[in-house]
CSV table of C-alpha atoms in Angstrom, one decimal:
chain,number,residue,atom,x,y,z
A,1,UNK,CA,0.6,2.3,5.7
A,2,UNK,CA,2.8,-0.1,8.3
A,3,UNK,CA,2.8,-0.1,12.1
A,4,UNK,CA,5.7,-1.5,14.0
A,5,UNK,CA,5.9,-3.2,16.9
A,6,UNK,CA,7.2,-0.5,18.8
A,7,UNK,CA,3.5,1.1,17.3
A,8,UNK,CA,5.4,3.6,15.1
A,9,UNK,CA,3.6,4.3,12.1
A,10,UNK,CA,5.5,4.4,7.9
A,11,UNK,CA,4.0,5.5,5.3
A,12,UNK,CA,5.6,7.2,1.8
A,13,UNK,CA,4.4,9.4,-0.7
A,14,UNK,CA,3.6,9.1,-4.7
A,15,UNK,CA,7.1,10.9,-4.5
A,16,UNK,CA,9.3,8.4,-2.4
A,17,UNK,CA,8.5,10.6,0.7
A,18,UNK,CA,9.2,8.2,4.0
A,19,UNK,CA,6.6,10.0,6.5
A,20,UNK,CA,7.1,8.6,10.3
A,21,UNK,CA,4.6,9.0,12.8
A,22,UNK,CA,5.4,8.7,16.9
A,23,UNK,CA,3.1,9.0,20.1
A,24,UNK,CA,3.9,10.9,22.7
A,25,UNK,CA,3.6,10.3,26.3
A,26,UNK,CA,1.3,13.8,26.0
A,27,UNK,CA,-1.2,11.5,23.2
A,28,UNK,CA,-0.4,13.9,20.8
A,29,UNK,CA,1.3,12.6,17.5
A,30,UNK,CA,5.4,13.8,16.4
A,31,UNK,CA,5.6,13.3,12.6
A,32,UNK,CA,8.6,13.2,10.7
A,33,UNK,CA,9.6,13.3,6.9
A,34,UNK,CA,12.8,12.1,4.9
A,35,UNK,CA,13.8,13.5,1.3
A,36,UNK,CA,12.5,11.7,-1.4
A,37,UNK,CA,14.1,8.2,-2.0
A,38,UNK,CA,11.8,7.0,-5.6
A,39,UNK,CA,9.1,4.2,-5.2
A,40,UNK,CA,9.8,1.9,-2.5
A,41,UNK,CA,8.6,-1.7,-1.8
A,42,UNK,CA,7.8,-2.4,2.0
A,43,UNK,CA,7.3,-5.6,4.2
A,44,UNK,CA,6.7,-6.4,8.0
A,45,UNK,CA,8.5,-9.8,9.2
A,46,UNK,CA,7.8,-11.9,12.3
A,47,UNK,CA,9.4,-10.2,15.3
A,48,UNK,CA,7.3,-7.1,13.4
A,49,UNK,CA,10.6,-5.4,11.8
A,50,UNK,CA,9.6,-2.8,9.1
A,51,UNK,CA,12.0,-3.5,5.7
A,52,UNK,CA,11.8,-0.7,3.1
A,53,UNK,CA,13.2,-1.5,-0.8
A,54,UNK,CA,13.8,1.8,-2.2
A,55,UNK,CA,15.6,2.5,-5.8
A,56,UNK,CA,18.9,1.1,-6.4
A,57,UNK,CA,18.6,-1.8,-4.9
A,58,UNK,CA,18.8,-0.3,-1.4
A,59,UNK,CA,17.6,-2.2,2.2
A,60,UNK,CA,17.0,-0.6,5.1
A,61,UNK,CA,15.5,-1.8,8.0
A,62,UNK,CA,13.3,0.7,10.1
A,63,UNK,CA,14.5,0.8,13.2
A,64,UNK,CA,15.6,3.1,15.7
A,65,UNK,CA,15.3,7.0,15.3
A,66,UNK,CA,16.9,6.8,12.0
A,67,UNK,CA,16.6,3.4,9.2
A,68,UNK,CA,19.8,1.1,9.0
A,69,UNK,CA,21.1,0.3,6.0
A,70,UNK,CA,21.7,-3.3,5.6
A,71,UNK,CA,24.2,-5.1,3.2
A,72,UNK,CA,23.8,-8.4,1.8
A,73,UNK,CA,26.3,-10.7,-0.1
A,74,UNK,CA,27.8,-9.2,-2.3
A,75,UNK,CA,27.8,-12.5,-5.0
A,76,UNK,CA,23.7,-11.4,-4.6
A,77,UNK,CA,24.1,-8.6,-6.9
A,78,UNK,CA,21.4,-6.0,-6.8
A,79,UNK,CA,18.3,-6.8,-4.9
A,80,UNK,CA,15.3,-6.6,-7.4
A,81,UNK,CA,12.1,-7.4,-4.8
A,82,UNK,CA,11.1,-7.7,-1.9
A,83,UNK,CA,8.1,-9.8,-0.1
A,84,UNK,CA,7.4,-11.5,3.4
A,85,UNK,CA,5.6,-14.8,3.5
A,86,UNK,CA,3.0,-16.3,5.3
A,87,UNK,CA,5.2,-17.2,8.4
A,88,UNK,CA,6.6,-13.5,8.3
A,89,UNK,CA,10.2,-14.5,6.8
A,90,UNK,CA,11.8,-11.9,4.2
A,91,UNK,CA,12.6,-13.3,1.4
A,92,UNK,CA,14.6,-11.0,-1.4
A,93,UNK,CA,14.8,-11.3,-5.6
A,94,UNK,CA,18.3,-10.0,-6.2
A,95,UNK,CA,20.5,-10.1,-10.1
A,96,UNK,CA,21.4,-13.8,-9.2
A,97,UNK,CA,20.3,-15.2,-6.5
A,98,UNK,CA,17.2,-16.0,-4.0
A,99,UNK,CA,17.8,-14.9,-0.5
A,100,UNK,CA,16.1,-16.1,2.8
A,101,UNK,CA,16.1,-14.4,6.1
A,102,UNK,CA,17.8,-16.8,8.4
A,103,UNK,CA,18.4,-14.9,12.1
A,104,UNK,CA,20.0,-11.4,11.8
A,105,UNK,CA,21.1,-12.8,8.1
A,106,UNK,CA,19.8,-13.5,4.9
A,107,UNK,CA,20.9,-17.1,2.8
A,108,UNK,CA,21.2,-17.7,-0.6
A,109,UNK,CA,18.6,-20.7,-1.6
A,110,UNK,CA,19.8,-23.0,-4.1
A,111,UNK,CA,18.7,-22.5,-7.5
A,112,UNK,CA,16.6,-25.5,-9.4
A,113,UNK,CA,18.5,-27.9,-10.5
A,114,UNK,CA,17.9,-26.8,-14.2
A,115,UNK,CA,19.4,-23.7,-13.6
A,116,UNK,CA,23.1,-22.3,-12.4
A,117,UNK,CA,21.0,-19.2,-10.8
A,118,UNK,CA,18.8,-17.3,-10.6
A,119,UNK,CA,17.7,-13.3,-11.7
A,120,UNK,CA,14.6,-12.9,-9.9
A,121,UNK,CA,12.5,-10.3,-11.1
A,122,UNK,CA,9.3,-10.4,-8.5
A,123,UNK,CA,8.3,-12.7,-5.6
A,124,UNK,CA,4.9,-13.6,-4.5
A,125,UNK,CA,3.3,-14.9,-1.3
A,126,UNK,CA,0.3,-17.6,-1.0
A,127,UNK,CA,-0.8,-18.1,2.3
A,128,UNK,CA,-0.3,-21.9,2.6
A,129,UNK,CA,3.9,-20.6,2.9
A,130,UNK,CA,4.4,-21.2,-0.7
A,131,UNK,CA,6.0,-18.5,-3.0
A,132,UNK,CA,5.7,-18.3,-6.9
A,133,UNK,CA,9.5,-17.1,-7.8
A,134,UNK,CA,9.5,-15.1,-11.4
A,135,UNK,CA,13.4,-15.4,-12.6
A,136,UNK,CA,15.5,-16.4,-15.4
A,137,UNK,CA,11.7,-15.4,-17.5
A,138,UNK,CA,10.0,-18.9,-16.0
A,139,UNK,CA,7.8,-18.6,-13.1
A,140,UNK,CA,9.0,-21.3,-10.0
A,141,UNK,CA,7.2,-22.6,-7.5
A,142,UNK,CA,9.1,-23.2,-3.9
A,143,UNK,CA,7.1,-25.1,-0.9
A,144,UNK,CA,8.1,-27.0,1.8
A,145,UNK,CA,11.9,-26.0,1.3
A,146,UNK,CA,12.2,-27.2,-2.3
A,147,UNK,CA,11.3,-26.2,-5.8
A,148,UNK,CA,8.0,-28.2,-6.5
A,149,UNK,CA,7.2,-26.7,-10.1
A,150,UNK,CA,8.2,-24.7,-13.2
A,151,UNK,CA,5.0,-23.1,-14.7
A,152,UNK,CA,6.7,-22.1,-17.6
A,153,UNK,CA,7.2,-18.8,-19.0
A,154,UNK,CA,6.8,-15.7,-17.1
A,155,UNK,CA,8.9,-12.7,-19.2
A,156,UNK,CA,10.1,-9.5,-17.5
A,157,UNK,CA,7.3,-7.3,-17.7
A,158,UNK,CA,6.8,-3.1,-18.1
A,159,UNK,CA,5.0,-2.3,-16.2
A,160,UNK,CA,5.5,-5.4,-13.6
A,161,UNK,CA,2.8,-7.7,-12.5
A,162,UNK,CA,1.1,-7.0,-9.1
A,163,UNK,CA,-0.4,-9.3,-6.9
A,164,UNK,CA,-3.9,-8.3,-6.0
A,165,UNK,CA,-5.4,-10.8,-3.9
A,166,UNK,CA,-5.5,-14.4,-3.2
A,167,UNK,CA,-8.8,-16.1,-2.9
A,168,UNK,CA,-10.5,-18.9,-0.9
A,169,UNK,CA,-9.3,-21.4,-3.5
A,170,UNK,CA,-5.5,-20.6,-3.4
A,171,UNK,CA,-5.7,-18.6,-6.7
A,172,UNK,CA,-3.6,-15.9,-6.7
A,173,UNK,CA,-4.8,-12.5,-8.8
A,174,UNK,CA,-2.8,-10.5,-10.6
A,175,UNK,CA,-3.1,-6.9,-12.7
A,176,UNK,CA,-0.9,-5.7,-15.1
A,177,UNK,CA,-2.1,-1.9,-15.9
A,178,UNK,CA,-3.5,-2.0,-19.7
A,179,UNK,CA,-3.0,-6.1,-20.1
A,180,UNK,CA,-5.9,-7.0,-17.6
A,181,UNK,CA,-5.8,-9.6,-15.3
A,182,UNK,CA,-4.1,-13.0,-15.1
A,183,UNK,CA,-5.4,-15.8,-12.4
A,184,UNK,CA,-3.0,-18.1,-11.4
A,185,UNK,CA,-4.0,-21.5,-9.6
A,186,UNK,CA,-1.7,-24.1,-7.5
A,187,UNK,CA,-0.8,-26.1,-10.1
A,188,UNK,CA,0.3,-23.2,-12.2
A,189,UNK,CA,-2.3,-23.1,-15.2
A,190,UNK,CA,-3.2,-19.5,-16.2
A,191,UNK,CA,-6.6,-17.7,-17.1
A,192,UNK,CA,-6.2,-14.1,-19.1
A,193,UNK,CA,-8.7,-11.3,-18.5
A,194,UNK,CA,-9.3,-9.3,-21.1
A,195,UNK,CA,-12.2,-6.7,-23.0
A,196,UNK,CA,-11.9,-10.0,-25.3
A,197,UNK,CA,-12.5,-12.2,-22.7
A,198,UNK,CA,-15.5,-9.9,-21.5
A,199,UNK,CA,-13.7,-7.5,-18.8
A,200,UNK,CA,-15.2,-3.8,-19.1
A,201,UNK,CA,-11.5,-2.6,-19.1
A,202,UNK,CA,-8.1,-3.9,-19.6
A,203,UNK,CA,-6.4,-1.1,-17.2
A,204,UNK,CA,-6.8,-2.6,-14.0
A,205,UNK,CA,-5.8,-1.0,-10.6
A,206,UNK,CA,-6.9,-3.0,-7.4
């Protein structure tokens, strides 16, 4: 669930759904539904824009009666994910590069200087403004406009990693549904959760 700035409420379905809720000057609540569009990824930025990911590779930026599409270079390739960041800056994974959003526009960040670019397969948000960058199977750290640290290897997973939580020590939490949980700190160093490790369950959900 997402409210806007203009206090419209989003929210989708198991089935790709989009379900849009107004208020009316009466109080009383106008609903409206799209045709399913397949899982979608969503994110709120600064001025309180709602951004919707849906399957394909597709952007659209809630606004308006009716979502605008929106393009992005077309040397980006595919878009892959999707995330806002601490500061409320959209930030997208596409099949070869790692896109900021700059303005009304979104600007390709250089890659490391390892690499000629970058496929990014997931992004994820701390809240010091950081962002751990899976791509090219490594897992990057970018802070303070520059890549700070390669943790190593971070392979295209099925199902993908999901961020749970982070927690009052910077360590970020992840789930991966029948591989337990994985706890990533600062400097990059990984902890597994498993039954082996003493978790009840390796099929973690929140």
């Amino acid at each position: 669930l997402l409210i806007s700035r203009t206090n419209e409420m989003f929210f989708s379905t198991v089935q790709g759904c989009l379900i849009r809720g107004r208020r009316l000057p009466s109080g009383n609540w106008q609903w409206t539904s799209s045709r399913p569009a397949g899982p979608s990824v969503w994110a709120v930025d600064a001025g309180g824009e709602i951004w919707r990911l849906t399957t394909g590779g597709r952007l659209w930026r809630m606004t308006g009666p009716q979502p605008v599409r929106v393009e992005i270079p077309e040397a980006a390739g595919l878009i892959n994910h999707m995330t806002a960041d601490a500061a409320g800056r959209l930030w997208l994974g596409t099949e070869h590069q790692l896109l900021m959003q700059t303005g009304g526009q979104f600007q390709a960040v250089p890659p490391p200087a390892s690499e000629s670019e970058l496929s990014v397969a997931e992004i994820f948000p701390a809240r010091n403004g950081a962002l751990w960058v899976a791509a090219n199977e490594k897992l990057w750290k970018w802070e303070d406009g520059d890549w700070r640290l390669n943790a190593g290897p971070w392979p295209v997973r099925q199902p993908p990693m999901r961020m749970l939580l982070e927690d009052s020590e910077g360590n970020l939490w992840f789930s991966q549904y029948g591989a337990g949980l994985l706890l990533l700190n600062s400097d990059g160093q990984r902890l597994t959760g498993t039954p082996r490790h003493g978790l009840p369950d390796d099929r973690v959900r929140c």
